[in-house]
PDB file of C-alpha atoms in Angstrom:
ATOM      1  CA  MET V   1     -51.059  10.009  18.581  1.00  0.00           C
ATOM      2  CA  HIS V   2     -51.075   9.712  14.804  1.00  0.00           C
ATOM      3  CA  LEU V   3     -49.222   6.915  13.060  1.00  0.00           C
ATOM      4  CA  ALA V   4     -47.541   9.397  10.719  1.00  0.00           C
ATOM      5  CA  TYR V   5     -45.122  10.820  13.328  1.00  0.00           C
ATOM      6  CA  PRO V   6     -43.272   7.582  14.219  1.00  0.00           C
ATOM      7  CA  ALA V   7     -43.496   6.432  10.563  1.00  0.00           C
ATOM      8  CA  VAL V   8     -41.775   9.587   9.332  1.00  0.00           C
ATOM      9  CA  LEU V   9     -39.147   9.359  12.091  1.00  0.00           C
ATOM     10  CA  ALA V  10     -38.512   5.711  11.204  1.00  0.00           C
ATOM     11  CA  ALA V  11     -38.207   6.593   7.523  1.00  0.00           C
ATOM     12  CA  LEU V  12     -35.670   9.286   8.372  1.00  0.00           C
ATOM     13  CA  LEU V  13     -33.659   6.928  10.569  1.00  0.00           C
ATOM     14  CA  PHE V  14     -33.736   4.230   7.885  1.00  0.00           C
ATOM     15  CA  SER V  15     -32.681   6.759   5.232  1.00  0.00           C
ATOM     16  CA  ILE V  16     -29.741   7.917   7.349  1.00  0.00           C
ATOM     17  CA  GLY V  17     -28.768   4.262   7.832  1.00  0.00           C
ATOM     18  CA  VAL V  18     -28.906   3.525   4.111  1.00  0.00           C
ATOM     19  CA  TYR V  19     -26.812   6.603   3.366  1.00  0.00           C
ATOM     20  CA  GLY V  20     -24.233   5.573   5.964  1.00  0.00           C
ATOM     21  CA  LEU V  21     -24.160   2.065   4.595  1.00  0.00           C
ATOM     22  CA  LEU V  22     -23.512   3.219   1.033  1.00  0.00           C
ATOM     23  CA  ALA V  23     -21.281   6.246   1.677  1.00  0.00           C
ATOM     24  CA  ARG V  24     -18.971   5.106   4.508  1.00  0.00           C
ATOM     25  CA  ARG V  25     -15.870   2.983   4.041  1.00  0.00           C
ATOM     26  CA  ASN V  26     -15.038   2.362   7.719  1.00  0.00           C
ATOM     27  CA  ALA V  27     -16.373  -0.975   8.980  1.00  0.00           C
ATOM     28  CA  ILE V  28     -17.405   0.435  12.376  1.00  0.00           C
ATOM     29  CA  LEU V  29     -19.522   3.155  10.752  1.00  0.00           C
ATOM     30  CA  VAL V  30     -21.125   0.578   8.457  1.00  0.00           C
ATOM     31  CA  LEU V  31     -22.105  -1.494  11.519  1.00  0.00           C
ATOM     32  CA  MET V  32     -23.534   1.628  13.139  1.00  0.00           C
ATOM     33  CA  SER V  33     -25.572   2.347  10.032  1.00  0.00           C
ATOM     34  CA  VAL V  34     -27.005  -1.161  10.109  1.00  0.00           C
ATOM     35  CA  GLU V  35     -27.978  -0.597  13.735  1.00  0.00           C
ATOM     36  CA  LEU V  36     -29.790   2.613  12.747  1.00  0.00           C
ATOM     37  CA  MET V  37     -31.740   0.698  10.121  1.00  0.00           C
ATOM     38  CA  LEU V  38     -32.698  -2.010  12.630  1.00  0.00           C
ATOM     39  CA  ASN V  39     -33.820   0.631  15.130  1.00  0.00           C
ATOM     40  CA  ALA V  40     -36.018   2.226  12.444  1.00  0.00           C
ATOM     41  CA  VAL V  41     -37.650  -1.179  11.892  1.00  0.00           C
ATOM     42  CA  ASN V  42     -38.151  -1.528  15.660  1.00  0.00           C
ATOM     43  CA  LEU V  43     -39.825   1.844  15.817  1.00  0.00           C
ATOM     44  CA  ASN V  44     -42.209   0.864  13.038  1.00  0.00           C
ATOM     45  CA  LEU V  45     -43.018  -2.473  14.704  1.00  0.00           C
ATOM     46  CA  VAL V  46     -43.919  -0.819  18.022  1.00  0.00           C
ATOM     47  CA  ALA V  47     -45.855   2.027  16.364  1.00  0.00           C
ATOM     48  CA  PHE V  48     -47.954  -0.314  14.271  1.00  0.00           C
ATOM     49  CA  ASP V  49     -48.512  -2.586  17.259  1.00  0.00           C
ATOM     50  CA  ALA V  50     -49.852   0.355  19.230  1.00  0.00           C
ATOM     51  CA  TRP V  51     -51.913   1.620  16.306  1.00  0.00           C
ATOM     52  CA  LEU V  52     -53.569  -1.718  15.579  1.00  0.00           C
ATOM     53  CA  ARG V  53     -54.116  -2.470  19.297  1.00  0.00           C
ATOM     54  CA  ASP V  54     -53.038  -6.083  18.819  1.00  0.00           C
ATOM     55  CA  ALA V  55     -54.048  -8.325  21.726  1.00  0.00           C
ATOM     56  CA  LEU V  56     -51.025 -10.548  21.308  1.00  0.00           C
ATOM     57  CA  HIS V  57     -48.581  -7.623  21.006  1.00  0.00           C
ATOM     58  CA  ALA V  58     -46.841  -9.267  18.068  1.00  0.00           C
ATOM     59  CA  GLY V  59     -45.026  -6.042  17.141  1.00  0.00           C
ATOM     60  CA  GLN V  60     -43.410  -5.784  20.557  1.00  0.00           C
ATOM     61  CA  ALA V  61     -42.469  -9.465  20.473  1.00  0.00           C
ATOM     62  CA  LEU V  62     -40.846  -9.024  17.088  1.00  0.00           C
ATOM     63  CA  THR V  63     -39.055  -5.948  18.368  1.00  0.00           C
ATOM     64  CA  LEU V  64     -37.515  -7.969  21.239  1.00  0.00           C
ATOM     65  CA  PHE V  65     -36.414 -10.582  18.697  1.00  0.00           C
ATOM     66  CA  THR V  66     -34.873  -7.903  16.477  1.00  0.00           C
ATOM     67  CA  ILE V  67     -33.047  -6.360  19.429  1.00  0.00           C
ATOM     68  CA  THR V  68     -31.599  -9.786  20.290  1.00  0.00           C
ATOM     69  CA  VAL V  69     -30.476 -10.372  16.704  1.00  0.00           C
ATOM     70  CA  ALA V  70     -28.970  -6.864  16.536  1.00  0.00           C
ATOM     71  CA  ALA V  71     -27.001  -7.486  19.754  1.00  0.00           C
ATOM     72  CA  ALA V  72     -25.615 -10.701  18.426  1.00  0.00           C
ATOM     73  CA  GLU V  73     -24.832  -9.075  15.076  1.00  0.00           C
ATOM     74  CA  ILE V  74     -22.940  -6.178  16.613  1.00  0.00           C
ATOM     75  CA  GLY V  75     -20.996  -8.498  18.917  1.00  0.00           C
ATOM     76  CA  LEU V  76     -19.833 -10.738  16.095  1.00  0.00           C
ATOM     77  CA  GLY V  77     -19.316  -7.804  13.780  1.00  0.00           C
ATOM     78  CA  LEU V  78     -17.078  -5.932  16.198  1.00  0.00           C
ATOM     79  CA  ALA V  79     -15.077  -9.116  16.915  1.00  0.00           C
ATOM     80  CA  ILE V  80     -14.502  -9.635  13.169  1.00  0.00           C
ATOM     81  CA  VAL V  81     -13.598  -5.926  12.660  1.00  0.00           C
ATOM     82  CA  LEU V  82     -11.101  -5.999  15.583  1.00  0.00           C
ATOM     83  CA  LEU V  83      -9.495  -9.192  14.222  1.00  0.00           C
ATOM     84  CA  VAL V  84      -9.168  -7.719  10.756  1.00  0.00           C
ATOM     85  CA  PHE V  85      -7.788  -4.468  12.184  1.00  0.00           C
ATOM     86  CA  ARG V  86      -5.142  -6.371  14.186  1.00  0.00           C
ATOM     87  CA  THR V  87      -4.049  -8.413  11.173  1.00  0.00           C
ATOM     88  CA  ARG V  88      -4.289  -5.809   8.413  1.00  0.00           C
ATOM     89  CA  GLY V  89      -3.861  -2.531  10.300  1.00  0.00           C
ATOM     90  CA  THR V  90      -6.957  -0.925   8.770  1.00  0.00           C
ATOM     91  CA  ALA V  91     -10.709  -1.103   9.026  1.00  0.00           C
ATOM     92  CA  ASP V  92     -11.237   0.397   5.551  1.00  0.00           C
ATOM     93  CA  ILE V  93     -13.665  -1.743   3.549  1.00  0.00           C
ATOM     94  CA  ASP V  94     -12.110  -0.900   0.198  1.00  0.00           C
ATOM     95  CA  ARG V  95      -8.743  -2.319   1.275  1.00  0.00           C
ATOM     96  CA  LEU V  96     -10.215  -5.585   2.534  1.00  0.00           C
ATOM     97  CA  THR V  97     -10.998  -7.231  -0.783  1.00  0.00           C
ATOM     98  CA  ALA V  98      -8.833 -10.355  -0.463  1.00  0.00           C
ATOM     99  CA  LEU V  99      -9.668 -11.505   3.014  1.00  0.00           C
ATOM    100  CA  GLY V 100      -9.093 -15.194   2.436  1.00  0.00           C
ATOM    101  CA  ASP V 101      -6.135 -14.931   0.079  1.00  0.00           C
ATOM    102  CA  ARG V 102      -3.128 -14.849   2.426  1.00  0.00           C
ATOM    103  CA  ALA V 103      -0.852 -16.737  -0.024  1.00  0.00           C
ATOM    104  CA  ALA V 104      -0.920 -13.853  -2.521  1.00  0.00           C
ATOM    105  CA  GLU V 105       0.535 -11.510   0.117  1.00  0.00           C
ATOM    106  CA  VAL V 106       3.546 -13.624   0.982  1.00  0.00           C
ATOM    107  CA  PRO V 107       6.450 -12.609  -1.262  1.00  0.00           C
ATOM    108  CA  ALA V 108       8.512 -15.227  -3.024  1.00  0.00           C
ATOM    109  CA  PRO V 109      11.981 -15.899  -1.541  1.00  0.00           C
ATOM    110  CA  ALA V 110      14.697 -13.822  -3.216  1.00  0.00           C
ATOM    111  CA  VAL V 111      17.347 -16.599  -2.835  1.00  0.00           C
ATOM    112  CA  PRO V 112      16.751 -19.922  -4.555  1.00  0.00           C
ATOM    113  CA  VAL V 113      16.256 -22.778  -2.116  1.00  0.00           C
ATOM    114  CA  ASP V 114      18.628 -25.699  -2.390  1.00  0.00           C
ATOM    115  CA  LEU V 115      16.533 -28.834  -2.695  1.00  0.00           C
ATOM    116  CA  ASP V 116      19.397 -31.324  -2.858  1.00  0.00           C
ATOM    117  CA  PRO V 117      21.340 -31.348   0.462  1.00  0.00           C
ATOM    118  CA  GLU V 118      23.956 -33.849  -0.819  1.00  0.00           C
ATOM    119  CA  VAL V 119      25.547 -31.369  -3.270  1.00  0.00           C
ATOM    120  CA  ASP V 120      29.082 -30.576  -2.085  1.00  0.00           C
ATOM    121  CA  GLU V 121      30.185 -27.014  -1.347  1.00  0.00           C
ATOM    122  CA  ALA V 122      32.676 -26.841  -4.210  1.00  0.00           C
ATOM    123  CA  SER V 123      30.027 -27.403  -6.920  1.00  0.00           C
ATOM    124  CA  LYS V 124      27.676 -24.698  -5.547  1.00  0.00           C
ATOM    125  CA  GLY V 125      29.771 -21.834  -6.942  1.00  0.00           C
ATOM    126  CA  GLN V 126      30.214 -23.345 -10.404  1.00  0.00           C
ATOM    127  CA  ALA V 127      27.894 -22.576 -13.236  1.00  0.00           C
ATOM    128  CA  VAL V 128      26.127 -25.403 -15.041  1.00  0.00           C
ATOM    129  CA  SER V 129      27.090 -25.676 -18.663  1.00  0.00           C
TER     130      SER V 129
END
């Protein structure tokens, strides 16, 4: 088998992954696009390992390592996306710009808070002159 067939297929898979990464706004679809890109890399690693007839099978070993990293990445990524979806109600990447700034979302109280508890009830209604 020629090396060109898996290389072209891997290039197509990687291109689809890059397009999905740049064009999509949903976090789940972005994670799927990253997985497509990693699978394209895996295909290239195995194809070049078979083409070079490496005695140590380094391409296949790197592919197993990449699959392990991809599984950990998708597990953590989905956990983060689910947590963000539960708190914010959306998985849209454009709306998730201020992830760490929760104080900006809390509105200020409409009623002024009385800081001096010893003020008697009669003086609360009077204006200060």
